[in-house]
Coordinates of C-alpha atoms in Angstrom, one line a residue:
M290 CA 114.9 80.9 86.3
T291 CA 115.4 83.9 88.6
E292 CA 112.7 85.2 90.9
E293 CA 112.4 88.3 88.7
S294 CA 112.0 86.2 85.6
E295 CA 109.3 84.2 87.3
I296 CA 107.4 87.4 88.3
Y297 CA 107.8 88.7 84.8
T298 CA 106.6 85.5 83.2
Y299 CA 103.6 85.4 85.6
L300 CA 102.6 89.0 85.0
R301 CA 102.9 88.5 81.2
S302 CA 100.7 85.4 81.6
V303 CA 97.9 87.5 83.1
S304 CA 98.2 90.1 80.3
C305 CA 100.4 92.8 81.8
C306 CA 102.4 94.8 79.3
R307 CA 106.2 94.8 79.6
T308 CA 106.2 98.3 81.0
C309 CA 103.8 97.3 83.8
C310 CA 105.9 94.3 84.5
L311 CA 108.8 96.6 85.1
R312 CA 106.6 98.7 87.4
F313 CA 106.3 95.7 89.7
L314 CA 110.0 95.0 89.4
N315 CA 110.8 98.5 90.8
G316 CA 111.8 100.0 87.5
R317 CA 113.5 103.4 87.2
A318 CA 113.1 106.3 84.7
E319 CA 115.7 104.9 82.3
D320 CA 114.0 101.5 82.4
F321 CA 110.6 102.8 81.4
L322 CA 112.3 104.8 78.6
N323 CA 113.9 101.7 77.2
V324 CA 111.9 98.7 78.4
E325 CA 114.0 96.1 76.7
D326 CA 117.2 97.4 78.3
G327 CA 115.4 97.6 81.6
L328 CA 114.5 93.9 81.3
R329 CA 117.9 92.8 80.3
K330 CA 119.4 94.5 83.3
R331 CA 117.3 92.1 85.4
S332 CA 118.5 89.2 83.3
I333 CA 115.1 88.9 81.6
S334 CA 114.9 88.2 77.9
P335 CA 112.2 90.4 76.4
S336 CA 111.3 87.4 74.2
I337 CA 109.9 85.5 77.2
T338 CA 106.3 85.7 76.3
D339 CA 105.3 82.0 76.4
L340 CA 103.3 80.4 79.2
P341 CA 105.0 77.5 80.9
S342 CA 103.4 74.1 80.0
D343 CA 102.0 71.7 82.5
D344 CA 102.8 68.9 80.2
D345 CA 106.4 68.6 78.8
C346 CA 105.0 66.7 75.8
N347 CA 102.8 69.7 74.8
P348 CA 104.3 72.9 73.5
P349 CA 103.6 76.0 75.5
K350 CA 100.8 78.3 74.5
R351 CA 101.5 81.6 73.1
I352 CA 100.5 84.6 75.2
R353 CA 97.7 86.5 73.6
E354 CA 98.5 90.3 73.5
N355 CA 95.5 92.0 75.0
V356 CA 94.9 95.4 76.5
C357 CA 97.1 95.5 79.6
V358 CA 95.1 94.5 82.7
A359 CA 97.2 97.0 84.8
C360 CA 97.5 100.2 82.8
L361 CA 94.6 99.5 80.3
G362 CA 96.9 100.5 77.4
V363 CA 98.2 103.8 78.7
F364 CA 101.8 102.8 77.8
D365 CA 100.8 101.8 74.3
S366 CA 103.2 103.5 71.8
G367 CA 100.4 104.5 69.5
L368 CA 98.6 106.3 72.3
M369 CA 101.8 108.1 73.2
E370 CA 102.4 109.3 69.6
T371 CA 98.8 110.5 69.4
L372 CA 99.2 112.5 72.5
L373 CA 102.5 114.1 71.4
D374 CA 101.0 115.0 68.0
Q375 CA 98.0 116.6 69.5
I376 CA 100.1 118.7 71.9
R377 CA 102.5 119.8 69.2
S378 CA 99.8 120.8 66.8
S379 CA 97.5 122.5 69.3
S380 CA 96.7 126.1 68.5
D381 CA 96.0 126.7 72.2
F382 CA 99.5 125.4 73.1
K383 CA 101.1 127.7 70.5
Q384 CA 99.6 130.8 72.2
Y385 CA 102.0 130.3 75.1
Q386 CA 105.6 131.7 75.0
C387 CA 107.0 129.7 77.9
Q388 CA 110.5 128.4 78.1
G389 CA 109.5 125.3 80.0
F390 CA 106.7 123.0 80.6
T391 CA 105.3 120.7 83.3
S392 CA 102.6 118.0 83.1
S393 CA 99.5 117.0 85.0
I394 CA 98.1 113.6 84.4
F395 CA 94.5 112.7 85.5
L396 CA 93.9 108.9 85.5
P397 CA 90.7 107.0 86.4
I398 CA 90.6 105.7 89.9
V399 CA 90.0 102.2 88.5
F400 CA 93.8 102.0 88.2
H401 CA 94.0 101.7 92.0
L402 CA 91.5 98.8 91.9
R403 CA 93.4 96.9 89.3
Q404 CA 96.6 97.5 91.2
L405 CA 95.0 96.0 94.3
S406 CA 93.9 92.9 92.4
L407 CA 97.4 92.4 91.1
W408 CA 98.9 93.1 94.5
I409 CA 96.7 90.3 96.0
A410 CA 97.7 87.9 93.3
L411 CA 101.4 88.6 93.7
V412 CA 101.2 88.2 97.5
E413 CA 99.6 84.8 97.0
K414 CA 102.0 83.8 94.2
F415 CA 105.2 85.2 95.6
P416 CA 104.9 85.5 99.4
A417 CA 108.7 85.8 99.8
R418 CA 108.8 88.9 97.6
F419 CA 105.5 90.7 98.2
S420 CA 103.7 91.4 101.4
K421 CA 100.2 92.4 102.1
D422 CA 101.3 94.7 105.0
S423 CA 103.9 96.6 102.9
S424 CA 103.3 99.8 100.9
P425 CA 102.2 99.2 97.2
P426 CA 104.7 97.0 95.5
D427 CA 104.9 99.0 92.2
V428 CA 105.9 102.2 90.7
T429 CA 102.5 103.8 90.1
V430 CA 101.1 104.0 86.6
K431 CA 101.0 107.8 86.9
D432 CA 104.6 108.1 88.0
A433 CA 106.0 105.8 85.4
F434 CA 103.9 107.5 82.6
K435 CA 105.1 110.9 83.6
M436 CA 108.7 109.7 83.5
V437 CA 108.2 108.6 79.9
L438 CA 106.0 111.5 78.8
N439 CA 108.1 114.3 80.2
R440 CA 111.3 113.0 78.4
K441 CA 109.4 112.6 75.2
L442 CA 107.8 116.0 75.5
E443 CA 111.3 117.6 76.0
E444 CA 112.3 116.0 72.6
A445 CA 109.1 116.8 70.8
L446 CA 108.7 120.4 72.0
G447 CA 112.4 121.4 72.3
K448 CA 111.6 122.8 75.8
P449 CA 113.0 121.6 79.2
F450 CA 110.7 120.2 82.0
S451 CA 110.2 123.0 84.6
V452 CA 107.7 123.2 87.4
N453 CA 107.4 126.9 86.5
G454 CA 106.5 126.2 82.9
I455 CA 103.2 125.9 81.0
A456 CA 101.1 123.0 82.5
I457 CA 100.0 120.4 80.0
N458 CA 96.9 118.8 81.5
I459 CA 96.0 115.3 80.2
L460 CA 92.8 113.7 81.1
F461 CA 92.1 110.0 80.4
K462 CA 88.8 108.1 80.8
Y463 CA 87.8 104.5 80.9
A464 CA 84.3 103.6 79.8
K465 CA 83.8 100.7 82.3
E466 CA 85.2 102.6 85.3
D467 CA 81.9 103.1 87.1
E468 CA 80.9 99.5 86.5
E469 CA 84.2 98.1 88.0
I470 CA 84.6 100.6 90.9
R471 CA 81.1 100.1 92.2
L472 CA 81.9 96.4 92.9
L473 CA 83.8 97.8 96.0
E474 CA 80.4 98.4 97.6
K475 CA 79.9 94.7 97.8
V476 CA 83.3 94.2 99.3
K477 CA 82.8 96.7 102.1
P478 CA 79.1 97.7 102.2
G479 CA 79.4 99.3 105.6
L480 CA 82.0 101.8 104.4
F481 CA 79.8 103.1 101.6
A482 CA 76.8 103.3 103.9
N483 CA 78.8 105.5 106.2
R484 CA 80.0 107.7 103.3
K485 CA 76.4 108.2 102.1
A486 CA 75.4 109.2 105.6
N487 CA 78.2 111.6 106.0
K488 CA 77.2 115.0 104.5
H489 CA 80.8 116.1 104.4
C490 CA 81.9 113.3 101.9
R491 CA 82.5 114.3 98.4
K492 CA 80.0 113.4 95.7
E493 CA 82.4 110.9 94.0
F494 CA 81.6 107.3 94.6
I495 CA 85.1 107.0 96.3
T496 CA 88.1 109.3 96.4
R497 CA 91.7 108.2 95.9
N498 CA 92.5 109.0 99.5
A499 CA 89.5 106.9 100.7
F500 CA 90.6 104.0 98.4
E501 CA 94.2 104.0 99.6
K502 CA 93.1 104.1 103.2
N503 CA 90.4 101.4 103.0
F504 CA 91.5 99.0 100.3
T505 CA 94.8 97.2 100.7
P506 CA 95.4 93.4 100.9
S507 CA 95.7 93.8 104.8
S508 CA 92.5 95.8 105.2
V509 CA 90.1 93.8 103.0
N510 CA 88.7 90.3 103.4
V511 CA 90.4 88.7 100.4
D512 CA 87.8 85.9 100.2
Q513 CA 85.0 88.5 100.1
Y514 CA 87.0 90.5 97.6
R515 CA 87.4 87.5 95.3
K516 CA 83.7 86.9 95.3
H517 CA 83.0 90.1 93.5
I518 CA 86.3 91.3 91.9
S519 CA 88.6 89.3 89.7
V520 CA 92.1 88.4 91.0
P521 CA 94.2 89.0 89.0
P522 CA 92.2 91.7 87.0
M523 CA 90.0 90.7 84.1
V524 CA 91.2 91.3 80.6
Q525 CA 89.1 93.9 78.7
D526 CA 88.6 94.5 75.1
D527 CA 88.6 98.3 75.4
G528 CA 91.3 100.2 77.2
I529 CA 92.0 103.7 78.3
L530 CA 91.0 106.7 76.1
L531 CA 92.5 110.1 75.8
E532 CA 89.6 112.4 76.6
K533 CA 91.1 115.9 76.8
I534 CA 94.3 118.0 76.6
S535 CA 94.3 121.5 78.0
F536 CA 96.9 124.0 78.9
T537 CA 97.4 126.2 81.9
G538 CA 99.9 129.0 82.1
P539 CA 102.2 129.1 85.0
T540 CA 101.8 131.3 88.1
I541 CA 104.7 133.7 88.1
F542 CA 105.8 136.4 90.5
L543 CA 107.0 139.8 89.5
A544 CA 108.7 141.9 92.1
G545 CA 110.0 145.5 92.3
R546 CA 109.8 148.7 94.2
Y547 CA 107.4 151.6 93.8
N548 CA 107.5 155.2 94.8
K549 CA 104.1 156.9 95.4
I550 CA 104.3 160.6 94.4
S551 CA 100.6 161.5 94.7
R552 CA 98.8 162.3 97.9
E553 CA 95.5 161.4 96.3
L554 CA 96.0 157.7 95.5
S555 CA 95.2 154.6 97.4
Q556 CA 97.4 151.6 97.3
T557 CA 94.7 149.1 96.2
P558 CA 91.3 149.7 94.7
W559 CA 89.2 151.7 97.3
V560 CA 85.6 150.6 97.1
I561 CA 83.0 150.9 99.8
D562 CA 79.5 149.6 99.4
G563 CA 80.1 149.1 95.7
K564 CA 81.2 152.7 95.2
R565 CA 84.7 153.8 94.3
K566 CA 86.3 156.3 96.6
M567 CA 89.3 157.0 94.5
E568 CA 89.6 157.0 90.7
N569 CA 92.8 155.0 90.6
S570 CA 95.2 153.0 92.8
V571 CA 98.9 152.0 92.9
Q572 CA 97.8 148.4 92.1
E573 CA 95.7 149.3 89.1
I574 CA 98.3 151.6 87.5
M575 CA 100.8 148.8 87.7
T576 CA 98.5 146.0 86.5
S577 CA 97.2 148.0 83.5
V578 CA 100.7 147.9 82.1
I579 CA 101.9 144.5 83.4
G580 CA 98.9 142.4 82.8
P581 CA 98.7 142.7 79.0
Y582 CA 102.4 141.8 78.6
F583 CA 101.7 138.4 80.3
G584 CA 98.3 137.9 78.6
V585 CA 96.5 138.0 81.9
P586 CA 93.4 140.2 82.8
E587 CA 94.4 143.1 85.1
D588 CA 92.0 142.0 87.8
S589 CA 93.5 138.6 88.0
L590 CA 96.8 139.9 89.3
I591 CA 97.3 139.7 93.1
F592 CA 99.2 142.5 94.7
S593 CA 101.2 142.3 97.9
S594 CA 103.7 144.7 99.4
S595 CA 105.9 145.3 102.5
G596 CA 103.3 147.4 104.3
R597 CA 101.1 150.2 102.9
E598 CA 100.7 153.9 103.1
D599 CA 97.6 155.9 103.4
V600 CA 96.0 157.7 100.4
D601 CA 97.5 161.1 101.4
V602 CA 101.0 159.7 102.3
R603 CA 103.8 159.6 99.8
C604 CA 106.4 156.8 99.6
L605 CA 109.8 158.2 98.6
G606 CA 113.4 157.1 98.9
E607 CA 114.3 153.6 97.4
G608 CA 110.6 152.8 97.4
R609 CA 108.3 150.1 98.8
P610 CA 109.1 146.5 97.9
F611 CA 106.1 144.7 96.2
V612 CA 105.2 141.6 94.3
L613 CA 102.5 140.8 91.8
E614 CA 101.3 137.2 91.6
I615 CA 100.4 136.5 88.0
P616 CA 98.3 133.3 87.5
G617 CA 97.9 131.6 84.1
A618 CA 100.6 133.7 82.4
F619 CA 101.3 133.3 78.8
K620 CA 104.9 134.0 79.3
D621 CA 107.3 132.6 81.9
F622 CA 110.1 135.1 81.2
L623 CA 110.7 138.8 81.3
E624 CA 113.3 140.4 79.1
E625 CA 115.3 143.3 80.5
S626 CA 114.2 145.6 77.7
A627 CA 110.5 144.8 78.3
A628 CA 110.9 145.4 82.1
A629 CA 112.5 148.8 81.3
E630 CA 109.5 149.7 79.0
M631 CA 107.1 148.7 81.7
E632 CA 108.8 151.0 84.2
K633 CA 108.7 153.9 81.7
A634 CA 105.0 153.3 81.0
I635 CA 104.1 153.3 84.7
D636 CA 106.2 156.4 85.3
K637 CA 104.0 158.3 82.8
S638 CA 101.1 158.1 85.3
K639 CA 102.9 160.9 87.2
Q640 CA 101.4 159.3 90.3
I641 CA 103.8 156.4 90.9
S642 CA 107.1 155.2 89.6
V643 CA 108.6 151.7 89.7
K644 CA 112.0 150.2 89.4
D645 CA 113.8 146.9 89.7
L646 CA 111.0 144.9 88.0
Q647 CA 112.1 141.3 87.8
L648 CA 110.7 137.8 88.1
V649 CA 111.3 136.0 91.4
D650 CA 110.7 132.5 92.7
R651 CA 107.8 131.7 94.9
E652 CA 110.2 130.9 97.8
E653 CA 111.3 134.6 97.8
L654 CA 107.8 135.8 98.8
T655 CA 108.9 135.1 102.4
H656 CA 110.6 138.5 102.3
I657 CA 107.2 140.1 101.9
K658 CA 105.0 137.9 104.0
H659 CA 107.1 137.0 107.0
G660 CA 108.7 139.0 109.8
E661 CA 106.8 142.1 108.8
E662 CA 106.6 143.4 112.4
D663 CA 110.4 143.1 112.8
K664 CA 111.1 145.5 110.0
R665 CA 111.9 149.2 110.5
K666 CA 110.1 152.0 108.7
F667 CA 111.5 155.5 108.3
Y668 CA 109.1 158.5 108.2
R669 CA 109.2 162.2 107.8
A670 CA 106.2 164.1 109.2
L671 CA 105.4 167.8 108.8
C672 CA 103.6 168.8 112.0
V673 CA 101.9 172.0 113.2
L674 CA 101.7 173.4 116.8
D675 CA 99.2 175.9 118.2
R676 CA 102.2 178.1 119.2
P677 CA 105.7 178.8 118.0
V678 CA 108.1 175.9 118.2
S679 CA 110.4 176.2 121.3
L680 CA 113.7 174.7 122.2
E681 CA 112.0 172.8 125.0
V682 CA 109.7 171.1 122.5
L683 CA 112.6 170.1 120.3
K684 CA 114.5 168.7 123.3
A685 CA 111.5 166.8 124.5
L686 CA 111.0 165.1 121.1
N687 CA 114.6 164.4 120.1
T688 CA 115.7 161.0 121.3
E689 CA 117.9 158.2 120.0
E690 CA 116.8 155.9 122.8
P691 CA 114.1 153.4 121.8
F692 CA 110.8 153.4 123.7
V693 CA 107.6 151.4 123.5
I694 CA 104.1 152.8 122.9
E695 CA 100.7 151.2 123.2
Q696 CA 98.3 151.9 120.3
W697 CA 94.7 150.9 120.4
T698 CA 93.2 150.5 116.9
P699 CA 92.8 154.0 115.5
L700 CA 89.3 155.3 115.1
R701 CA 89.8 155.9 111.4
V702 CA 90.4 152.2 110.7
L703 CA 88.2 150.7 113.3
H704 CA 85.6 149.8 110.7
R705 CA 88.0 147.3 109.1
R706 CA 90.4 146.3 111.9
P707 CA 89.6 144.6 115.3
L708 CA 89.8 146.7 118.4
L709 CA 93.1 145.6 119.9
P710 CA 96.0 147.2 121.8
R711 CA 99.3 147.0 119.8
P712 CA 102.6 147.6 121.4
R713 CA 105.1 149.2 119.0
T714 CA 108.7 150.3 119.4
I715 CA 109.8 153.7 118.4
H716 CA 113.5 153.5 117.6
S717 CA 114.4 157.1 117.3
V718 CA 112.9 160.6 116.9
K719 CA 114.6 163.7 115.4
A720 CA 112.7 167.0 115.4
M721 CA 113.6 170.1 113.5
A722 CA 112.1 173.6 113.4
C723 CA 111.1 175.1 110.0
Q724 CA 112.7 178.4 109.1
N725 CA 109.7 179.8 107.1
N726 CA 107.0 178.8 109.6
E727 CA 107.5 179.3 113.3
R728 CA 104.7 176.8 114.2
A729 CA 105.8 174.1 111.9
I730 CA 108.1 171.3 112.9
V731 CA 109.6 168.4 110.8
I732 CA 110.0 165.1 112.6
D733 CA 112.0 162.2 111.3
V734 CA 110.9 159.0 113.1
V735 CA 112.1 155.4 112.9
T736 CA 109.5 152.9 114.0
Q737 CA 108.7 149.3 114.2
A738 CA 106.5 148.3 111.2
G739 CA 102.8 148.6 111.8
T740 CA 103.1 151.8 113.8
Y741 CA 100.3 154.3 113.1
I742 CA 102.3 157.5 112.6
K743 CA 99.4 160.0 112.6
E744 CA 98.2 158.7 115.9
L745 CA 101.7 158.7 117.3
V746 CA 101.7 162.4 116.6
H747 CA 98.3 163.6 117.9
G748 CA 97.4 160.7 120.3
D749 CA 94.1 159.8 118.8
F750 CA 92.1 161.0 121.8
G751 CA 94.5 159.2 124.2
R752 CA 94.3 155.9 122.4
T753 CA 98.1 156.0 121.7
K754 CA 100.3 156.4 124.8
P755 CA 102.7 158.0 124.9
S756 CA 102.2 160.2 121.9
F757 CA 104.1 163.3 120.7
M758 CA 101.3 165.4 122.1
S759 CA 101.6 163.9 125.6
I760 CA 105.4 164.1 125.4
I761 CA 105.4 167.9 124.7
G762 CA 102.3 168.7 126.7
Q763 CA 100.5 170.6 124.0
P764 CA 98.3 170.0 121.0
I765 CA 100.2 168.9 117.8
D766 CA 98.8 167.7 114.5
I767 CA 100.2 166.2 111.4
H768 CA 100.0 168.2 108.1
A769 CA 101.8 165.9 105.7
L770 CA 103.6 162.5 106.0
D771 CA 106.1 160.7 103.8
V772 CA 107.6 157.2 104.0
M773 CA 111.3 157.8 103.5
A774 CA 112.7 154.2 103.7
I775 CA 111.7 150.6 104.4
D776 CA 114.2 148.3 106.0
L777 CA 114.0 145.5 103.4
D778 CA 116.9 144.9 101.0
W779 CA 114.7 143.0 98.5
P780 CA 114.4 142.4 95.5
K781 CA 117.9 142.9 94.1
R782 CA 118.8 146.2 92.6
L783 CA 118.7 146.4 88.8
R784 CA 119.3 149.0 86.1
R785 CA 120.9 151.6 88.3

C-alpha cells in the first residue's frame, strides 16, 4: 500500500470524509470537484473504506459514516444543494443585475481547532510525511469549499465568477463551537489571562490570527493538549449548519469629465456648522442622476476629482477628470445608451455638463490619487489694474521661463488647511490687454497643480512671493477665473 493510501485509510478510519482526505493529500480544484477521480490519480480506490484488522482471522470492521471530524459536514452534497437552491430562489438575489458574482464564506473558528488535532495526529502517525514545524499540511476547508462552490454557482446561476460581481455571503454555524474552543484556555491558560488583561484585544474568545499564531504542533505542549482536547478530533452527532445567506452589491467606479459652467456652485456640498452655504454642488447634481441607476442612495456615492475649483471659478475646455465610487451597486455594468442618457440629464442642470462616463477598474484610480502635484493646470484670469494697462506691465508679466513661488496657506482657506509654506512652479505666463477696457488684462497661466491662482495675482498681503502684484509693482486684483485645461489624459475619450 502506498503512503498516500495509508494516509487516506487512516483519515477515513477517524471519520474524515473523502473530500477532507484529499485536503490532506494536497488536492487541487479539479480533485475537489470530482473526488473519485482525485483519489484515483493518487492510486487510491474510493472503495477503500474498511479498517485494517489486527487479526487476520477476523474480518475487518466496516467504517461507520459519521459527520466528518474535519469539516463537520460542510462538503455534504445535500448541504451544497440546499445552499444552491436558496441562492437561486432568493428574492434578494434577483434584485441584482450583475454580470458576475463572487463569494464570501464565514466558517466557525472551530475548524482551526479540529485541523490542529488532525495535524498532531498525522505528525505522530506519519512523521516522514508531516512535520510539526511546517505550515499547515492541508488545503483549508474554506479554500476547498470555495473551489467547489464557485464552480457550482457558475453552473447554477449562469454567471461567471468575478471579483467585481455581486458578493454572495454565506455564514455557517456550529452549535458546540464555544464548548470546544474554550478548551484552549486549559491548554494555554497564560495566553488567555493576558488577552483578558489587554484592553485592546477583541471581544471574541480568540481570533483566527491569534489561533494561528499560538496554536500549532510546535507551539503547544502536546501532552497538555491531549489532556483536554481529543487527538484526532472527536466524532459529533451534529455538524455544521447553514445560518444565513446575504448579498452585497459590488463597489464599482464611474469615471468621466465635467465642465462647471456656473460661478455660483461648489464642487462638493458646502456645509458649515450644519448650515448649507450653497443650494447645490457639482457632486450632488451628478449623484442625483447616477445613484438611482445603480440602485444606491445619492449620499452613499464617494466623489473624487483631479483637483478642485472654487465656487466662483468655471471649469472649461476638456473638463476635469473625476470618479464616483459606488458601493453596494445593484448593477455592475453601464450600457453606452444609459451613459449617454445620464450625460443629457446632468447637462439639463445648466450648471455643469459631463462627458465620457464609463466604468473603470479600481486600479485606474491611481490617475486621480497619485502624482497630483506633478500635473499641470491651465488657467485664464481676468484681472483689473488701478490704472490703464501699459506695455511695461505686459512685458513684465509675459514669460515662458518657469519660476518658483512660495505660497503660505491663503487666509481664505486657513480655517480648513494647516499653515504651511508651499513652493509651486509657474511654468509660463501670457498677458493680453483688453480692447474694451483699458484697465483690464487677461492672463493665461500654466502652473503646477495646487497653486492658488487668486493669491498668485494679488499676493495675499505678501503671503505669496513673488506675485503678479510684486512683479508689476502696482495693485492688481482678479475679477474672474476659469480653469482651461488639466494635464491628465484620463479617462479614455468616448462618444466624440
